[in-house]
């Protein structure tokens, strides 16, 4: 065996192992957000490149105006609503943003391969073009996931504040105003602010709440809205319903966090069996055996 091949194989296995553990650590961090409080970074900002590309996409968006009426366009519109309409994007603008990303990836791959490699490398160019086209969708899915986690995390605390306000004698609309003014800023409070504005402008509370449930499209939020509407129709105490819903959401959040934590050992098995254990055997067993067989001395 070539000593350099042995060395590079060990380093490659270690690098892939570190990459997998980093990925698992990021997943664990995302799961840990279910139990933490406080504000988080903006989900729709922080990407100047996306903002610049979006301006180009808006110029050519009228060319794909008909995509809104397709099944894929309706599904994309639902995702954009769940993401909180990042950058104020419409469906045609998002579709054209993918095209712009593909063109930028193609141009960057062509320029890089020509300058660095001395000629166009089509696998690199096509790969970067595909990455540029897929990246907006990947980012949108990430925004949706982070927003849903934040809403699911904040829901019990918002329900507690609504419960205290209603039990103190306020009606539900005034309780929403108190939560909006005193609560921790986040996507859930933004949605309640929209509901409060719609009710103030004359929309019925039932319609405003149903609209919020449709925008968020989260099962827990839908259950909360349906419970509120049913309590209002039957004349049940809203404060009692809110307290029951808050307790249920808190228990469900803790259960989900325990479930995600329990999956970590299972996820660790793959990198351990495929990378960590073979790399350890290479370093501890085959290295000394090879050096002994070739007569080399360990330093």
Coordinates of C-alpha atoms in Angstrom, one line a residue:
X1 CA 0.0 0.0 0.0
X2 CA 1.2 3.5 -0.9
X3 CA 1.7 5.5 2.3
X4 CA 0.3 8.6 0.7
X5 CA -2.9 6.7 -0.3
X6 CA -3.2 5.5 3.3
X7 CA -2.7 9.0 4.6
X8 CA -5.2 10.7 2.2
X9 CA -7.8 7.9 2.8
X10 CA -7.6 8.5 6.5
X11 CA -7.9 12.3 6.1
X12 CA -10.9 11.9 3.7
X13 CA -12.7 9.6 6.1
X14 CA -12.1 12.1 9.0
X15 CA -13.3 15.0 6.9
X16 CA -16.5 13.3 5.9
X17 CA -17.1 12.3 9.5
X18 CA -16.7 15.9 10.7
X19 CA -19.1 17.1 8.0
X20 CA -21.7 14.5 9.1
X21 CA -21.4 15.4 12.8
X22 CA -21.7 19.1 11.9
X23 CA -24.9 18.4 10.0
X24 CA -26.3 16.4 13.0
X25 CA -25.3 19.2 15.3
X26 CA -27.2 21.7 13.2
X27 CA -30.2 19.5 13.3
X28 CA -30.0 19.2 17.0
X29 CA -29.7 23.0 17.3
X30 CA -32.9 23.3 15.3
X31 CA -34.6 20.8 17.5
X32 CA -33.4 22.6 20.6
X33 CA -35.2 25.8 19.4
X34 CA -38.5 24.1 20.4
X35 CA -37.6 24.6 24.0
X36 CA -35.9 28.0 24.0
X37 CA -37.4 31.5 24.0
X38 CA -36.3 34.9 22.7
X39 CA -36.0 36.5 19.4
X40 CA -34.2 34.9 16.5
X41 CA -32.6 36.2 13.4
X42 CA -34.7 37.4 10.5
X43 CA -35.9 34.6 8.3
X44 CA -36.6 36.6 5.1
X45 CA -33.7 39.0 5.2
X46 CA -30.0 38.5 5.4
X47 CA -29.4 37.7 1.7
X48 CA -28.4 40.7 -0.4
X49 CA -27.7 38.4 -3.4
X50 CA -31.3 37.1 -3.3
X51 CA -32.5 40.6 -3.2
X52 CA -30.5 41.6 -6.2
X53 CA -31.5 38.6 -8.2
X54 CA -35.1 39.2 -7.3
X55 CA -35.0 42.7 -8.9
X56 CA -34.0 41.0 -12.1
X57 CA -36.7 38.3 -11.8
X58 CA -39.4 41.0 -11.3
X59 CA -38.5 42.5 -14.7
X60 CA -39.2 39.2 -16.5
X61 CA -42.0 38.0 -14.2
X62 CA -44.9 39.1 -16.5
X63 CA -43.7 36.4 -19.0
X64 CA -44.8 33.7 -16.5
X65 CA -48.0 35.3 -15.2
X66 CA -50.0 32.2 -16.3
X67 CA -48.1 29.9 -13.9
X68 CA -50.4 31.1 -11.1
X69 CA -53.3 29.0 -12.4
X70 CA -51.4 25.7 -12.6
X71 CA -51.3 23.1 -9.9
X72 CA -47.6 23.8 -9.3
X73 CA -48.3 27.5 -9.1
X74 CA -51.0 27.0 -6.5
X75 CA -48.8 24.8 -4.4
X76 CA -46.0 27.4 -4.7
X77 CA -48.4 30.1 -3.6
X78 CA -49.3 28.1 -0.5
X79 CA -45.6 27.7 0.3
X80 CA -45.0 31.5 -0.1
X81 CA -47.9 32.2 2.3
X82 CA -46.5 29.8 4.9
X83 CA -43.1 31.5 4.5
X84 CA -44.7 34.9 5.2
X85 CA -44.3 36.2 1.7
X86 CA -40.5 36.7 1.9
X87 CA -39.3 39.8 0.0
X88 CA -43.0 40.2 -1.0
X89 CA -42.5 37.6 -3.8
X90 CA -45.3 36.5 -6.0
X91 CA -45.5 33.1 -7.7
X92 CA -44.3 34.4 -11.2
X93 CA -41.4 36.3 -9.5
X94 CA -40.3 33.2 -7.6
X95 CA -40.4 31.0 -10.8
X96 CA -38.4 33.7 -12.7
X97 CA -36.0 33.9 -9.7
X98 CA -35.1 30.2 -10.3
X99 CA -34.4 31.0 -14.0
X100 CA -32.2 33.9 -13.0
X101 CA -30.4 31.7 -10.5
X102 CA -29.7 29.1 -13.2
X103 CA -28.3 31.8 -15.5
X104 CA -26.1 33.2 -12.8
X105 CA -24.8 29.8 -11.9
X106 CA -24.1 29.0 -15.6
X107 CA -22.2 32.3 -16.1
X108 CA -20.2 31.8 -12.8
X109 CA -19.3 28.2 -13.7
X110 CA -18.2 29.2 -17.2
X111 CA -16.1 32.1 -15.9
X112 CA -14.6 30.0 -13.1
X113 CA -13.7 27.0 -15.2
X114 CA -12.2 29.2 -17.9
X115 CA -10.0 31.3 -15.6
X116 CA -9.0 28.5 -13.2
X117 CA -9.0 25.4 -15.4
X118 CA -8.0 27.1 -18.6
X119 CA -11.1 26.0 -20.5
X120 CA -14.9 25.4 -20.0
X121 CA -15.6 22.4 -17.8
X122 CA -19.2 21.4 -18.6
X123 CA -19.8 19.2 -15.6
X124 CA -18.9 22.2 -13.4
X125 CA -20.9 24.6 -15.4
X126 CA -24.0 22.4 -15.5
X127 CA -23.7 21.6 -11.8
X128 CA -23.6 25.3 -10.8
X129 CA -26.5 26.1 -13.1
X130 CA -28.6 23.3 -11.5
X131 CA -27.5 24.6 -8.0
X132 CA -28.6 28.1 -9.0
X133 CA -32.0 26.9 -10.0
X134 CA -32.5 24.7 -7.0
X135 CA -31.2 27.1 -4.4
X136 CA -34.3 29.4 -4.2
X137 CA -36.6 26.4 -3.5
X138 CA -34.2 25.1 -0.9
X139 CA -34.1 28.5 0.8
X140 CA -37.8 28.8 0.7
X141 CA -38.3 25.4 2.3
X142 CA -35.8 26.4 5.0
X143 CA -37.6 29.6 5.7
X144 CA -40.9 27.7 6.0
X145 CA -39.4 25.2 8.4
X146 CA -37.8 27.9 10.6
X147 CA -41.0 29.9 10.6
X148 CA -43.2 26.9 11.6
X149 CA -40.8 26.0 14.4
X150 CA -40.9 29.6 15.7
X151 CA -44.7 29.7 15.6
X152 CA -45.0 26.3 17.2
X153 CA -42.6 27.4 19.9
X154 CA -44.3 30.7 20.7
X155 CA -47.9 29.4 20.6
X156 CA -48.1 28.3 24.2
X157 CA -46.8 31.6 25.6
X158 CA -49.1 33.6 23.3
X159 CA -52.1 31.5 24.5
X160 CA -51.1 32.0 28.1
X161 CA -51.1 35.8 27.6
X162 CA -54.4 35.6 25.8
X163 CA -55.8 33.5 28.7
X164 CA -54.6 36.0 31.4
X165 CA -56.0 38.9 29.4
X166 CA -59.4 37.4 28.8
X167 CA -59.7 36.2 32.4
X168 CA -58.8 39.7 33.5
X169 CA -62.0 40.9 31.9
X170 CA -60.9 41.9 28.3
X171 CA -62.7 40.6 25.2
X172 CA -60.7 38.6 22.7
X173 CA -60.0 41.5 20.4
X174 CA -58.6 43.6 23.3
X175 CA -56.7 40.6 24.5
X176 CA -55.1 40.3 21.0
X177 CA -54.1 44.0 21.2
X178 CA -52.5 43.4 24.6
X179 CA -50.5 40.4 23.3
X180 CA -49.4 42.4 20.2
X181 CA -48.1 45.2 22.4
X182 CA -46.5 43.1 25.2
X183 CA -45.5 39.9 23.5
X184 CA -42.1 38.9 22.1
X185 CA -41.9 39.9 18.4
X186 CA -42.1 37.1 16.0
X187 CA -44.1 35.6 13.1
X188 CA -46.9 34.5 15.3
X189 CA -47.4 38.0 16.7
X190 CA -47.2 39.4 13.2
X191 CA -50.1 37.1 12.2
X192 CA -52.1 38.2 15.2
X193 CA -51.4 41.8 14.2
X194 CA -52.9 41.1 10.8
X195 CA -56.0 39.6 12.4
X196 CA -56.4 42.5 14.7
X197 CA -56.1 45.0 11.8
X198 CA -58.6 43.0 9.7
X199 CA -61.1 43.0 12.6
X200 CA -60.6 46.7 13.2
X201 CA -61.3 47.4 9.5
X202 CA -64.6 45.6 9.7
X203 CA -63.9 41.9 8.9
X204 CA -65.6 39.4 11.1
X205 CA -63.4 37.7 13.7
X206 CA -64.2 34.3 12.4
X207 CA -63.1 35.2 8.9
X208 CA -59.9 36.8 10.1
X209 CA -59.0 33.8 12.2
X210 CA -59.7 31.4 9.4
X211 CA -57.5 33.5 7.1
X212 CA -54.7 33.3 9.7
X213 CA -55.1 29.5 9.9
X214 CA -54.9 29.3 6.1
X215 CA -51.8 31.5 5.9
X216 CA -49.9 29.6 8.6
X217 CA -51.2 26.1 7.6
X218 CA -50.0 24.5 10.8
X219 CA -52.2 21.7 12.3
X220 CA -51.8 23.1 15.8
X221 CA -52.8 26.6 14.7
X222 CA -55.8 25.2 12.8
X223 CA -57.0 23.3 15.9
X224 CA -56.6 26.5 17.9
X225 CA -58.7 28.5 15.5
X226 CA -61.4 25.9 15.2
X227 CA -61.6 25.7 19.0
X228 CA -62.0 29.4 19.2
X229 CA -64.7 29.5 16.5
X230 CA -66.6 26.7 18.1
X231 CA -66.4 28.3 21.6
X232 CA -67.8 31.5 20.2
X233 CA -70.6 29.8 18.4
X234 CA -71.6 27.7 21.4
X235 CA -71.2 30.5 23.9
X236 CA -68.4 28.7 25.9
X237 CA -66.0 30.7 28.0
X238 CA -63.1 31.6 25.7
X239 CA -60.7 31.9 28.6
X240 CA -61.3 28.3 29.6
X241 CA -60.7 27.1 26.0
X242 CA -57.5 29.1 25.7
X243 CA -56.2 27.6 29.0
X244 CA -56.9 24.1 27.8
X245 CA -55.3 24.8 24.4
X246 CA -52.2 26.3 26.0
X247 CA -51.7 23.2 28.2
X248 CA -52.1 20.9 25.3
X249 CA -49.6 22.8 23.1
X250 CA -47.1 22.9 25.9
X251 CA -47.4 19.1 26.4
X252 CA -47.2 18.5 22.7
X253 CA -44.1 20.7 22.3
X254 CA -42.3 18.9 25.1
X255 CA -43.3 15.5 23.6
X256 CA -42.0 16.5 20.2
X257 CA -38.7 17.7 21.6
X258 CA -38.2 14.4 23.5
X259 CA -39.0 12.5 20.3
X260 CA -36.5 14.4 18.3
X261 CA -33.9 14.0 21.0
X262 CA -34.5 10.2 21.0
X263 CA -33.8 10.0 17.3
X264 CA -30.2 11.3 17.7
X265 CA -28.6 7.9 18.6
X266 CA -30.2 6.3 15.6
X267 CA -28.9 9.1 13.3
X268 CA -25.4 8.7 14.8
X269 CA -25.3 5.0 13.8
X270 CA -24.7 5.7 10.1
X271 CA -21.6 7.9 10.4
X272 CA -20.3 5.7 13.2
X273 CA -20.6 2.4 11.2
X274 CA -19.5 3.8 7.8
X275 CA -16.8 6.4 8.8
X276 CA -15.7 6.5 12.4
X277 CA -15.2 2.8 13.0
X278 CA -13.4 2.1 9.6
X279 CA -11.2 5.2 10.1
X280 CA -10.3 4.0 13.6
X281 CA -9.4 0.6 12.3
X282 CA -7.3 2.1 9.6
X283 CA -5.4 4.2 12.1
X284 CA -5.0 1.7 14.9
X285 CA -4.6 -1.6 13.1
X286 CA -3.6 -1.3 9.5
X287 CA -1.2 1.5 10.0
X288 CA 1.1 -0.2 12.5
X289 CA 0.8 -3.5 10.6
X290 CA 1.8 -1.8 7.4
X291 CA 4.7 0.0 9.0
X292 CA 5.9 -3.3 10.7
X293 CA 5.7 -5.2 7.4
X294 CA 7.7 -2.5 5.6
X295 CA 10.2 -2.2 8.4
X296 CA 9.4 1.5 9.1
X297 CA 9.8 2.8 12.6
X298 CA 7.0 4.7 14.5
X299 CA 8.1 8.1 15.7

